[in-house]
PDB file of C-alpha atoms in Angstrom:
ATOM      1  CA  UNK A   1       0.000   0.000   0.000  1.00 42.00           C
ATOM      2  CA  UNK A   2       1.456   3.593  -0.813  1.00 42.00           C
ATOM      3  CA  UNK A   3       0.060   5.021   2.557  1.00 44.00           C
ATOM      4  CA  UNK A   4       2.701   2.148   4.336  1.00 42.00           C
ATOM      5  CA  UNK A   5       5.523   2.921   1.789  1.00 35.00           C
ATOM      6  CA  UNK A   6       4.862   6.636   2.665  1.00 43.00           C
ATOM      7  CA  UNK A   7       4.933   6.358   6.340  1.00 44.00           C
ATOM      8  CA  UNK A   8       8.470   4.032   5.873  1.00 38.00           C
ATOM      9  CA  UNK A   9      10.339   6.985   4.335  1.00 41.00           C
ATOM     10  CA  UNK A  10       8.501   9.629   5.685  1.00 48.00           C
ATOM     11  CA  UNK A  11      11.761  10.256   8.208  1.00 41.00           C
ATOM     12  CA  UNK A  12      13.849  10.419   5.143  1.00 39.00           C
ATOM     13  CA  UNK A  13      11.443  13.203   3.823  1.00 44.00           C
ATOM     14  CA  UNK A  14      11.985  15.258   6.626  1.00 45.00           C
ATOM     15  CA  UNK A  15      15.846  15.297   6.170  1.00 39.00           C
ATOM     16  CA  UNK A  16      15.429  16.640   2.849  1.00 41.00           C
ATOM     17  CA  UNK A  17      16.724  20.518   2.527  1.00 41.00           C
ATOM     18  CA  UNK A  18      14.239  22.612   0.891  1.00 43.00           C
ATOM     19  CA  UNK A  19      17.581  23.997  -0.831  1.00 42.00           C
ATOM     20  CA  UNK A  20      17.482  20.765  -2.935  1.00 44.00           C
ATOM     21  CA  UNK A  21      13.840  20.561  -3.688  1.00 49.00           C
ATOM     22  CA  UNK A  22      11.500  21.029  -6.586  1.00 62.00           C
ATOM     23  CA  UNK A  23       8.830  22.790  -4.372  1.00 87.00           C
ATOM     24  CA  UNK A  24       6.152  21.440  -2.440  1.00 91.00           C
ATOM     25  CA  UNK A  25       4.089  18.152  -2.724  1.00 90.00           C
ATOM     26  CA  UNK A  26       2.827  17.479   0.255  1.00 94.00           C
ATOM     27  CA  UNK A  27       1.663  18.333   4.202  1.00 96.00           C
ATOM     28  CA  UNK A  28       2.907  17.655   7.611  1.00 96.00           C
ATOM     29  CA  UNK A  29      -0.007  18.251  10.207  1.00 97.00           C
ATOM     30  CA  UNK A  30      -1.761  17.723  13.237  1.00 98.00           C
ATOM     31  CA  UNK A  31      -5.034  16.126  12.813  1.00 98.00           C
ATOM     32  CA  UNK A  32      -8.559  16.347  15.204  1.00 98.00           C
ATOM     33  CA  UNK A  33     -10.361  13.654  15.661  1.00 98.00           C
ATOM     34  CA  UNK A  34     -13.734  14.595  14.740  1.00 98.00           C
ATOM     35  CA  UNK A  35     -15.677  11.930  16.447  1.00 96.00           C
ATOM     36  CA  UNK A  36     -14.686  12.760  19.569  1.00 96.00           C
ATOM     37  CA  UNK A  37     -15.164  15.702  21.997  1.00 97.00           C
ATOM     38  CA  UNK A  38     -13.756  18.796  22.354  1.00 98.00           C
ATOM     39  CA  UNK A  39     -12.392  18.295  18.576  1.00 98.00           C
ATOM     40  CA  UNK A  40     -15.961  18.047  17.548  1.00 98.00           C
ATOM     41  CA  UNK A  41     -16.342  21.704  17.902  1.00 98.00           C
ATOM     42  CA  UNK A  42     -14.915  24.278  15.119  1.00 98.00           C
ATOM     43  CA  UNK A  43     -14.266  26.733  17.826  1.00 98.00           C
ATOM     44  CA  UNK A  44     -12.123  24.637  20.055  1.00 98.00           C
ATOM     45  CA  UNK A  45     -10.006  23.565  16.349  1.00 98.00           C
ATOM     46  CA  UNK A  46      -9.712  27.345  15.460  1.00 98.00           C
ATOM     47  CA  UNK A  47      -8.694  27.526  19.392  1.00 98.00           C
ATOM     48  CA  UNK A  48      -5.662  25.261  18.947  1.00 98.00           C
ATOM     49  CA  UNK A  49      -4.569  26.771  15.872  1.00 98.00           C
ATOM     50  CA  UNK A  50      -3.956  30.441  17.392  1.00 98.00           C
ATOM     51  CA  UNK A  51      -2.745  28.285  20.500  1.00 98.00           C
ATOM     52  CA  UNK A  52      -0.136  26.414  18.627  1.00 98.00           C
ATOM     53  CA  UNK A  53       2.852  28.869  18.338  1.00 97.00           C
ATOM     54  CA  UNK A  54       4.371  28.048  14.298  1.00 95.00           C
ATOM     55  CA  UNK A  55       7.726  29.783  14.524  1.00 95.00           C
ATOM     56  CA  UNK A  56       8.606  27.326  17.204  1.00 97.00           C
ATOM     57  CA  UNK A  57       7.359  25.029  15.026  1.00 97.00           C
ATOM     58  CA  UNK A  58       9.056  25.201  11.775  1.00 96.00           C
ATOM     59  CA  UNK A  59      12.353  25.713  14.054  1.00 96.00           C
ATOM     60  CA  UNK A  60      11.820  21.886  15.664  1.00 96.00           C
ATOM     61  CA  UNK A  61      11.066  21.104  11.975  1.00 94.00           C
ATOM     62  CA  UNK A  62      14.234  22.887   9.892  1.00 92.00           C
ATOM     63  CA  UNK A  63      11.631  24.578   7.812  1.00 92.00           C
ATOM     64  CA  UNK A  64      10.954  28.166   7.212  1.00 90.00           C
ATOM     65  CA  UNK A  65       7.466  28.815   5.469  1.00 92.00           C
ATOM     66  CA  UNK A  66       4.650  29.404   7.718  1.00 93.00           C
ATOM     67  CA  UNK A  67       1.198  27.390   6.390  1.00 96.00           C
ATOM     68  CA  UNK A  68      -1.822  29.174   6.008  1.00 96.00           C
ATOM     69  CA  UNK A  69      -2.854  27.559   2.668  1.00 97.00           C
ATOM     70  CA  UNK A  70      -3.972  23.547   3.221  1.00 98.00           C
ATOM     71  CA  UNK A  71      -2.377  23.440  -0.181  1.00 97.00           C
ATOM     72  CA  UNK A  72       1.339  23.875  -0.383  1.00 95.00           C
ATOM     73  CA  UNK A  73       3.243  26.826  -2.559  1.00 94.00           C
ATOM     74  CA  UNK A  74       3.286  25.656  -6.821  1.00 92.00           C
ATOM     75  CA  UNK A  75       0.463  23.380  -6.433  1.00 93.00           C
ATOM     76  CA  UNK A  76      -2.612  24.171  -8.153  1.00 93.00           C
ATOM     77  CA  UNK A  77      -5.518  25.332  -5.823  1.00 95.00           C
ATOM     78  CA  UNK A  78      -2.443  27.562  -3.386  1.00 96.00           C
ATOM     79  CA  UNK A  79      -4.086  30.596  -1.880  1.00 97.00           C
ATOM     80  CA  UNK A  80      -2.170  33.757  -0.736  1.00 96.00           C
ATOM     81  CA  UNK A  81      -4.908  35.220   0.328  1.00 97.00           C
ATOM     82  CA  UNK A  82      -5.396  32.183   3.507  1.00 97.00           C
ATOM     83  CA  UNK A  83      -2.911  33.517   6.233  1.00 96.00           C
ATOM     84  CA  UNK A  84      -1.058  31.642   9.073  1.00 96.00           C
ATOM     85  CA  UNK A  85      -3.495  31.395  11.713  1.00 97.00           C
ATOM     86  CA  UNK A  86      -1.488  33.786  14.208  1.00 97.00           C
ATOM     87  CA  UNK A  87       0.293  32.674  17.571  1.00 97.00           C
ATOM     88  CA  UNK A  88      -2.516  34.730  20.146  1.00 98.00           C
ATOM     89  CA  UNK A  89      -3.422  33.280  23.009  1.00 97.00           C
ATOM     90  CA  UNK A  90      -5.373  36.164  24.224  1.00 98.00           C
ATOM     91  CA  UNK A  91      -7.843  35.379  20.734  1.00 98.00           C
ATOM     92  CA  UNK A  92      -7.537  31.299  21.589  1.00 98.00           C
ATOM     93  CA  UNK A  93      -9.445  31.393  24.539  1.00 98.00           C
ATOM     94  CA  UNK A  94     -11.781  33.276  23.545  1.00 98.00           C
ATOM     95  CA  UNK A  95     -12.483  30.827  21.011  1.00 98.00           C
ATOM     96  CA  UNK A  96     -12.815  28.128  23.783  1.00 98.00           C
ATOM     97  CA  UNK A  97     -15.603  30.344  25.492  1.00 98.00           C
ATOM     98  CA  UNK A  98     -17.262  30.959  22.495  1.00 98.00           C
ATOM     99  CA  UNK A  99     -16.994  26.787  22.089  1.00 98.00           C
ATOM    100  CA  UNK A 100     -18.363  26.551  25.638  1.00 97.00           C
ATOM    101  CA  UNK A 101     -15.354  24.790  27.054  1.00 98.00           C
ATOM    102  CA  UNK A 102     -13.638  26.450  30.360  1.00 96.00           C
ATOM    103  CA  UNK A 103     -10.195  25.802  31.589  1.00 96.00           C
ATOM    104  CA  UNK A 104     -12.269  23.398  34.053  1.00 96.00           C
ATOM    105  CA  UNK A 105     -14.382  21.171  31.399  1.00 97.00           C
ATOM    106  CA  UNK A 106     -13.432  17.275  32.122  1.00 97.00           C
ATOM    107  CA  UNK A 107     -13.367  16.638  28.554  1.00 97.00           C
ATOM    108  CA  UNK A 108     -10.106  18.873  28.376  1.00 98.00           C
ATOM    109  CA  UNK A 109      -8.408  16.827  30.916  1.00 96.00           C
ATOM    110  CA  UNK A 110      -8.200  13.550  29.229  1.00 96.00           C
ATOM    111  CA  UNK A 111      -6.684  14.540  26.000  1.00 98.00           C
ATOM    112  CA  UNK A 112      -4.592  11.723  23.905  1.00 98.00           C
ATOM    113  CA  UNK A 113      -1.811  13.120  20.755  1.00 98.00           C
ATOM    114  CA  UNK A 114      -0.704   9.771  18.944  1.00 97.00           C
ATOM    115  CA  UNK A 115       2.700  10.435  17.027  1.00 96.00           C
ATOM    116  CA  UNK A 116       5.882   7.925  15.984  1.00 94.00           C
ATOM    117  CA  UNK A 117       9.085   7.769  17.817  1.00 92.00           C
ATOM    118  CA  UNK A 118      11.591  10.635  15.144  1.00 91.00           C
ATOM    119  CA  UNK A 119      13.187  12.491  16.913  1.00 93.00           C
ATOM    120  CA  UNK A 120      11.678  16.000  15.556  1.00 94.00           C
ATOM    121  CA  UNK A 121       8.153  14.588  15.782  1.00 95.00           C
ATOM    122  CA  UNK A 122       8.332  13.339  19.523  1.00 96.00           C
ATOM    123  CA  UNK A 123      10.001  17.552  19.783  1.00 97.00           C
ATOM    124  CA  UNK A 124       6.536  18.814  18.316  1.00 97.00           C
ATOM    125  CA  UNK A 125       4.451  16.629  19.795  1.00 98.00           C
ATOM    126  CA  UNK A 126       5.829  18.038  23.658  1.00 98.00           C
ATOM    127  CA  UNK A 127       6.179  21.778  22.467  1.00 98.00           C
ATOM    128  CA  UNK A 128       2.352  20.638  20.892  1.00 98.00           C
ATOM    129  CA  UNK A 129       0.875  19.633  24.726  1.00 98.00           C
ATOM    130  CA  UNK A 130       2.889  22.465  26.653  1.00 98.00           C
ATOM    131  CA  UNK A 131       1.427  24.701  24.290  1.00 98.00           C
ATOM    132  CA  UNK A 132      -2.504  23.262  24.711  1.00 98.00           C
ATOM    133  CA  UNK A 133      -1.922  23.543  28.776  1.00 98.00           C
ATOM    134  CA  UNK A 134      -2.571  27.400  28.036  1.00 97.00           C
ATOM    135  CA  UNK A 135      -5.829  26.122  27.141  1.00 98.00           C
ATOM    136  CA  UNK A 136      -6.927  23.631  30.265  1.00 97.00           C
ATOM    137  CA  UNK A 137      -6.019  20.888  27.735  1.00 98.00           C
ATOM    138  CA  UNK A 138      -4.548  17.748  29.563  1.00 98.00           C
ATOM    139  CA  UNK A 139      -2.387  16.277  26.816  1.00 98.00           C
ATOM    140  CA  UNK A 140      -1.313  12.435  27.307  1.00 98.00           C
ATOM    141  CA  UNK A 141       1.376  11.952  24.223  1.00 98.00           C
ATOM    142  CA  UNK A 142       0.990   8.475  22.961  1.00 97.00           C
ATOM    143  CA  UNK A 143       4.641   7.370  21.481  1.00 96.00           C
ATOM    144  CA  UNK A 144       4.267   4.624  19.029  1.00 94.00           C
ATOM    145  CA  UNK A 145       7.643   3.134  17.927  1.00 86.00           C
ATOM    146  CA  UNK A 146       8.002   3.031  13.846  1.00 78.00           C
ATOM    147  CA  UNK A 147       6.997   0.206  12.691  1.00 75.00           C
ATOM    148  CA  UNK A 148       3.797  -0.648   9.815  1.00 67.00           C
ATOM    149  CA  UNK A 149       1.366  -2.698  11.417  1.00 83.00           C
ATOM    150  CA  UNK A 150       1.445  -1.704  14.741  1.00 87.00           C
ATOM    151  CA  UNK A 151       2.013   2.645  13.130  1.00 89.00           C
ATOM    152  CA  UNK A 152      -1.222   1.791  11.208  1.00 88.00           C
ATOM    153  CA  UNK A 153      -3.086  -0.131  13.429  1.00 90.00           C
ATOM    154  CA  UNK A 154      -2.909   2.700  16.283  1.00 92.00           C
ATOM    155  CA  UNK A 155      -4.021   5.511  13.713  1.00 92.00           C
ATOM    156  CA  UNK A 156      -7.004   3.791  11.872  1.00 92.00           C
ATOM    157  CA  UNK A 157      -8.203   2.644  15.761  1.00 92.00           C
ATOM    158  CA  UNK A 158      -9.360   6.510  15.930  1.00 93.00           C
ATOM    159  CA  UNK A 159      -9.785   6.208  19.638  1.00 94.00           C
ATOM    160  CA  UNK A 160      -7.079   9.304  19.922  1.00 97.00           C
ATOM    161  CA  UNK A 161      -7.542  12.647  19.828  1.00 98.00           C
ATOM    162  CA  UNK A 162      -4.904  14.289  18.025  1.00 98.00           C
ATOM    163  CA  UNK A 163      -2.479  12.680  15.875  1.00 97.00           C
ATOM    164  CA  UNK A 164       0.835  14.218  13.747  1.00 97.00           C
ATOM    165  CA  UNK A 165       0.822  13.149  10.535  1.00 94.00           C
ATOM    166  CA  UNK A 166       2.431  13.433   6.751  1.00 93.00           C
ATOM    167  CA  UNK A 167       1.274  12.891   3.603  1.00 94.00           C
ATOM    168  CA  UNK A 168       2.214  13.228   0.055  1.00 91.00           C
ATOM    169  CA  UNK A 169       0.362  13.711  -3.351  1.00 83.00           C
ATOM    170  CA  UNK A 170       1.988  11.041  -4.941  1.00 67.00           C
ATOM    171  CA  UNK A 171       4.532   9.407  -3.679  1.00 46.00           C
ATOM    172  CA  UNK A 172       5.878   7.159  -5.840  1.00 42.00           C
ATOM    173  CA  UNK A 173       5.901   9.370  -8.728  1.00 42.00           C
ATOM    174  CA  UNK A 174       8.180  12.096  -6.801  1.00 37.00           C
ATOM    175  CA  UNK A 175      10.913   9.444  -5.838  1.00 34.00           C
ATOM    176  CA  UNK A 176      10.921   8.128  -9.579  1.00 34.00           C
ATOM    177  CA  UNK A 177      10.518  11.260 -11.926  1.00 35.00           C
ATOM    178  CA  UNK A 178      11.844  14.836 -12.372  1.00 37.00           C
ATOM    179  CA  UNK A 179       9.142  16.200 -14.059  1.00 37.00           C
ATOM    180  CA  UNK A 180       7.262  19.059 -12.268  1.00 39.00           C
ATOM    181  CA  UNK A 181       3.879  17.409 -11.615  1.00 38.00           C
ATOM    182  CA  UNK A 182       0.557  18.223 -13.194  1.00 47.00           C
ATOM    183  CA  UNK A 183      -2.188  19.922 -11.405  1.00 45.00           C
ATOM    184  CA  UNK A 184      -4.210  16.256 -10.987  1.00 50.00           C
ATOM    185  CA  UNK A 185      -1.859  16.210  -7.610  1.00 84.00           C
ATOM    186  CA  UNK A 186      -3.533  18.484  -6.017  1.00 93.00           C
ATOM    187  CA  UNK A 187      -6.840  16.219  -6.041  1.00 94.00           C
ATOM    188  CA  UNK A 188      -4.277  13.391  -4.997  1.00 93.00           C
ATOM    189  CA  UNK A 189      -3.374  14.617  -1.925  1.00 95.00           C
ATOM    190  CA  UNK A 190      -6.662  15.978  -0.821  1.00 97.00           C
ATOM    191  CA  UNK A 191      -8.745  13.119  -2.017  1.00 96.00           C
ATOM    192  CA  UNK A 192      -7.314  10.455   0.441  1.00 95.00           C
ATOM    193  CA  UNK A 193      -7.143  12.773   3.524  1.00 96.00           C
ATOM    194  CA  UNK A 194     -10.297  14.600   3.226  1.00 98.00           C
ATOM    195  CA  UNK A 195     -13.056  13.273   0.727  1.00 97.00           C
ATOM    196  CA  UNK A 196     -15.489  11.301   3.103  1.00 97.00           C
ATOM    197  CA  UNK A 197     -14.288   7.892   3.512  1.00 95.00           C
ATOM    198  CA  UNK A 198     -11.260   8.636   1.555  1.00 95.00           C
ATOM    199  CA  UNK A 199      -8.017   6.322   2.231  1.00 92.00           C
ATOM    200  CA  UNK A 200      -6.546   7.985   4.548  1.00 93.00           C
ATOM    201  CA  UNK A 201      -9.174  10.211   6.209  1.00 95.00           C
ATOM    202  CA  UNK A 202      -8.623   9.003   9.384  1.00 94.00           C
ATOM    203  CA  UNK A 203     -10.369  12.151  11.547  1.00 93.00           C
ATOM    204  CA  UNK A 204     -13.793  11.166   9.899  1.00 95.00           C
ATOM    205  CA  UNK A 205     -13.733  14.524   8.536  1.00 97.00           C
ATOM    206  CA  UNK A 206     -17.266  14.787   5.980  1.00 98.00           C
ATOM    207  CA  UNK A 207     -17.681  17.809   4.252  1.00 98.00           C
ATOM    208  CA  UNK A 208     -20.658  18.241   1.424  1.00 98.00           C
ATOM    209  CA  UNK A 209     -18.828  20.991  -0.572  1.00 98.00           C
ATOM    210  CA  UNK A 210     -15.696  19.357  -0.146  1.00 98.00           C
ATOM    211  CA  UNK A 211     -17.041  15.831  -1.251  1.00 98.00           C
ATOM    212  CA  UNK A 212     -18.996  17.882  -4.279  1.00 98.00           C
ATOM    213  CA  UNK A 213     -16.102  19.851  -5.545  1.00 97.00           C
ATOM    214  CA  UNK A 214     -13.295  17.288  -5.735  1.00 97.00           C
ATOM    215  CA  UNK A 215     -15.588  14.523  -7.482  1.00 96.00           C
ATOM    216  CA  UNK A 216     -16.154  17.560  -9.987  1.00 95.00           C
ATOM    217  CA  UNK A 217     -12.293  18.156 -10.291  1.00 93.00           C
ATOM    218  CA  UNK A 218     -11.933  14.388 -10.329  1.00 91.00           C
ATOM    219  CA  UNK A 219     -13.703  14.589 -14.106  1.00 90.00           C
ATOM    220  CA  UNK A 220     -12.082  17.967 -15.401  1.00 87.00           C
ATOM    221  CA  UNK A 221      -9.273  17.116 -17.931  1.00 80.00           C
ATOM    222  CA  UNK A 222      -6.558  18.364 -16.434  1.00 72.00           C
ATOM    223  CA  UNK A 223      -6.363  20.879 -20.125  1.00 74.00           C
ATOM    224  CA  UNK A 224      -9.281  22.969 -18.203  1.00 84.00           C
ATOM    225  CA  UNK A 225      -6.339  24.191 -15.776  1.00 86.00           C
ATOM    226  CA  UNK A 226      -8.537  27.495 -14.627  1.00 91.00           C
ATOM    227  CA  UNK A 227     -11.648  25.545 -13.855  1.00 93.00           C
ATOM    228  CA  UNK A 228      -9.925  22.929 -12.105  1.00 92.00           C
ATOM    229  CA  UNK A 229      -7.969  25.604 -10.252  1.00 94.00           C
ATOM    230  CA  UNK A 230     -11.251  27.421  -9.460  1.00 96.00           C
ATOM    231  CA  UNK A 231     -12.423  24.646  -7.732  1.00 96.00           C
ATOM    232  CA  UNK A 232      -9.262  23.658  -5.764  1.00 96.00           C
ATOM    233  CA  UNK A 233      -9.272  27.412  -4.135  1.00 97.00           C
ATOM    234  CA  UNK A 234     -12.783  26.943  -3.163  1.00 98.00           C
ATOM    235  CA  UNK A 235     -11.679  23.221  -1.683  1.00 98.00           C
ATOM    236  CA  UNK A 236      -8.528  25.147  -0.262  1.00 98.00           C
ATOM    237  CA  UNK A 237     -11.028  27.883   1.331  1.00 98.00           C
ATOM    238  CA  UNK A 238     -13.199  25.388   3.218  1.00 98.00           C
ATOM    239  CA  UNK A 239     -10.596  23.344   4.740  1.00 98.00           C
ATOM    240  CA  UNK A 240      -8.758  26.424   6.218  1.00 98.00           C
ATOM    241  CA  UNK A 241     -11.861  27.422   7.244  1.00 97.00           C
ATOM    242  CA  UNK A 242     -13.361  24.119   9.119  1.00 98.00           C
ATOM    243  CA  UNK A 243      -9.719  22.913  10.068  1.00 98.00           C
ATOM    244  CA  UNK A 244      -9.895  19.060   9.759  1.00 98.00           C
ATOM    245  CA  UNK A 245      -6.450  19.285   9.951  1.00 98.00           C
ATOM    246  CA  UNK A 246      -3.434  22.389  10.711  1.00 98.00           C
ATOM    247  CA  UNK A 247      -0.810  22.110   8.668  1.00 98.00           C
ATOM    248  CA  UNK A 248       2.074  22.559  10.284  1.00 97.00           C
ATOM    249  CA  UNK A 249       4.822  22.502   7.773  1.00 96.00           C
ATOM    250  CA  UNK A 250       4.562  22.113   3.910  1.00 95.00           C
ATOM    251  CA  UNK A 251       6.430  18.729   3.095  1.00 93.00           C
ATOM    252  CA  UNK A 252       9.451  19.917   0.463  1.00 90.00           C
ATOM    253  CA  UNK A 253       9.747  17.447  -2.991  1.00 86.00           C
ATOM    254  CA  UNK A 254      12.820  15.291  -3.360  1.00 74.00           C
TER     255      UNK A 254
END
């Protein structure tokens, strides 16, 4: 499966310097678990994403471009117009009263963030839970060393809350050819992560607009470049917007 060859290399990726890269192909992230409370709420997402301080971030990470954009810099649906959610605390809880959740709620006190044992994931997942204690959160980090089966089985279980996560357009195709890709990538990365039931949408995430406008890009000859683009911006928009997922670092091509 290209999800387990993905996850196999995906420590290589990260050693890659964006100095010898062709761009961007694909997103590092942390995702909400939909299905389960607080992460339920859009207000408590948006809360973590002003909570969640980037610079520190990208410095645990070696990378240097902030995400706003779901879709990553030279692929077809980027937005400049989607900022970096910004690093304000002050604006975060407010979100979290607007959510209804106080410092005190007991569903902030039992909090689980599943990530693999590299050694600049297990870095953002601790700067990740000192960072949610501003918010009453409670964050138990669940360390799962690398390995397939056991990676794969703990993710698709869905009984955590958070999770860290990469993922790649296609990535097969970026190890084997030097040809900048088409715009048909675009729909390959966001497909699997956030079509309902796609392959890898493992935060349940279910989305109408979403679903309606990547089965219409899914049909678009890639020759209709603007209309295809049109509706990649408007895919782009929503997921910034409902935050399934925040991107934490755009994942450079080899």
């Amino acid at each position: 499966m290209r999800s387990k060859l993905f996850f196999s290399l995906l420590s290589l990726l990260l050693l890659v310097s964006p100095c010898l890269s062709m761009g961007y192909d694909g997103i590092w992230f942390l995702g909400f678990n939909l299905e389960k409370e607080p992460f339920n709420n859009v207000y408590v997402r948006q809360a973590v994403a002003h909570a969640v301080n980037k610079q520190t971030i990208l410095r645990l990470a070696s990378e240097e471009v902030a995400p706003g954009s779901v879709i990553p810099p030279g692929m077809s649906g980027y937005r400049t117009d989607l900022a970096p959610y910004s690093f304000d605390l002050k604006q975060a809880k407010v979100l979290m009263r607007r959510g209804k959740y106080l410092p005190v709620h007991p569903k902030l006190k039992k909090i689980s963030l599943l990530h693999t044992d590299g050694i600049r994931t297990v870095a953002i997942a601790k700067e990740i839970k000192k960072e949610l204690k501003e918010l009453g959160m409670n964050v138990t980090l669940v360390q799962v060393k690398y390995d397939d089966k056991a990676w794969n089985d703990e993710l698709n279980s869905r009984r955590h809350h958070l999770y860290l996560l990469g993922y790649k357009a296609d990535f097969t195709q970026s190890l084997t050819s030097e040809a900048a890709p088409d715009v048909a990538d675009t729909y390959k990365l966001l497909e699997p992560l956030f079509h309902t039931g796609g392959a890898a949408n493992v935060n349940s995430f279910s989305n109408s607009t979403v679903d309606m406008l990547l089965d219409q890009v899914s049909v678009i000859s890639v020759a209709y470049q603007i209309e295809r683009e049109i509706k990649l911006k408007e895919v782009n928009k929503v997921l910034y917007q409902e935050l399934p997922a925040l991107v934490l670092f755009y994942i450079p091509k080899l």
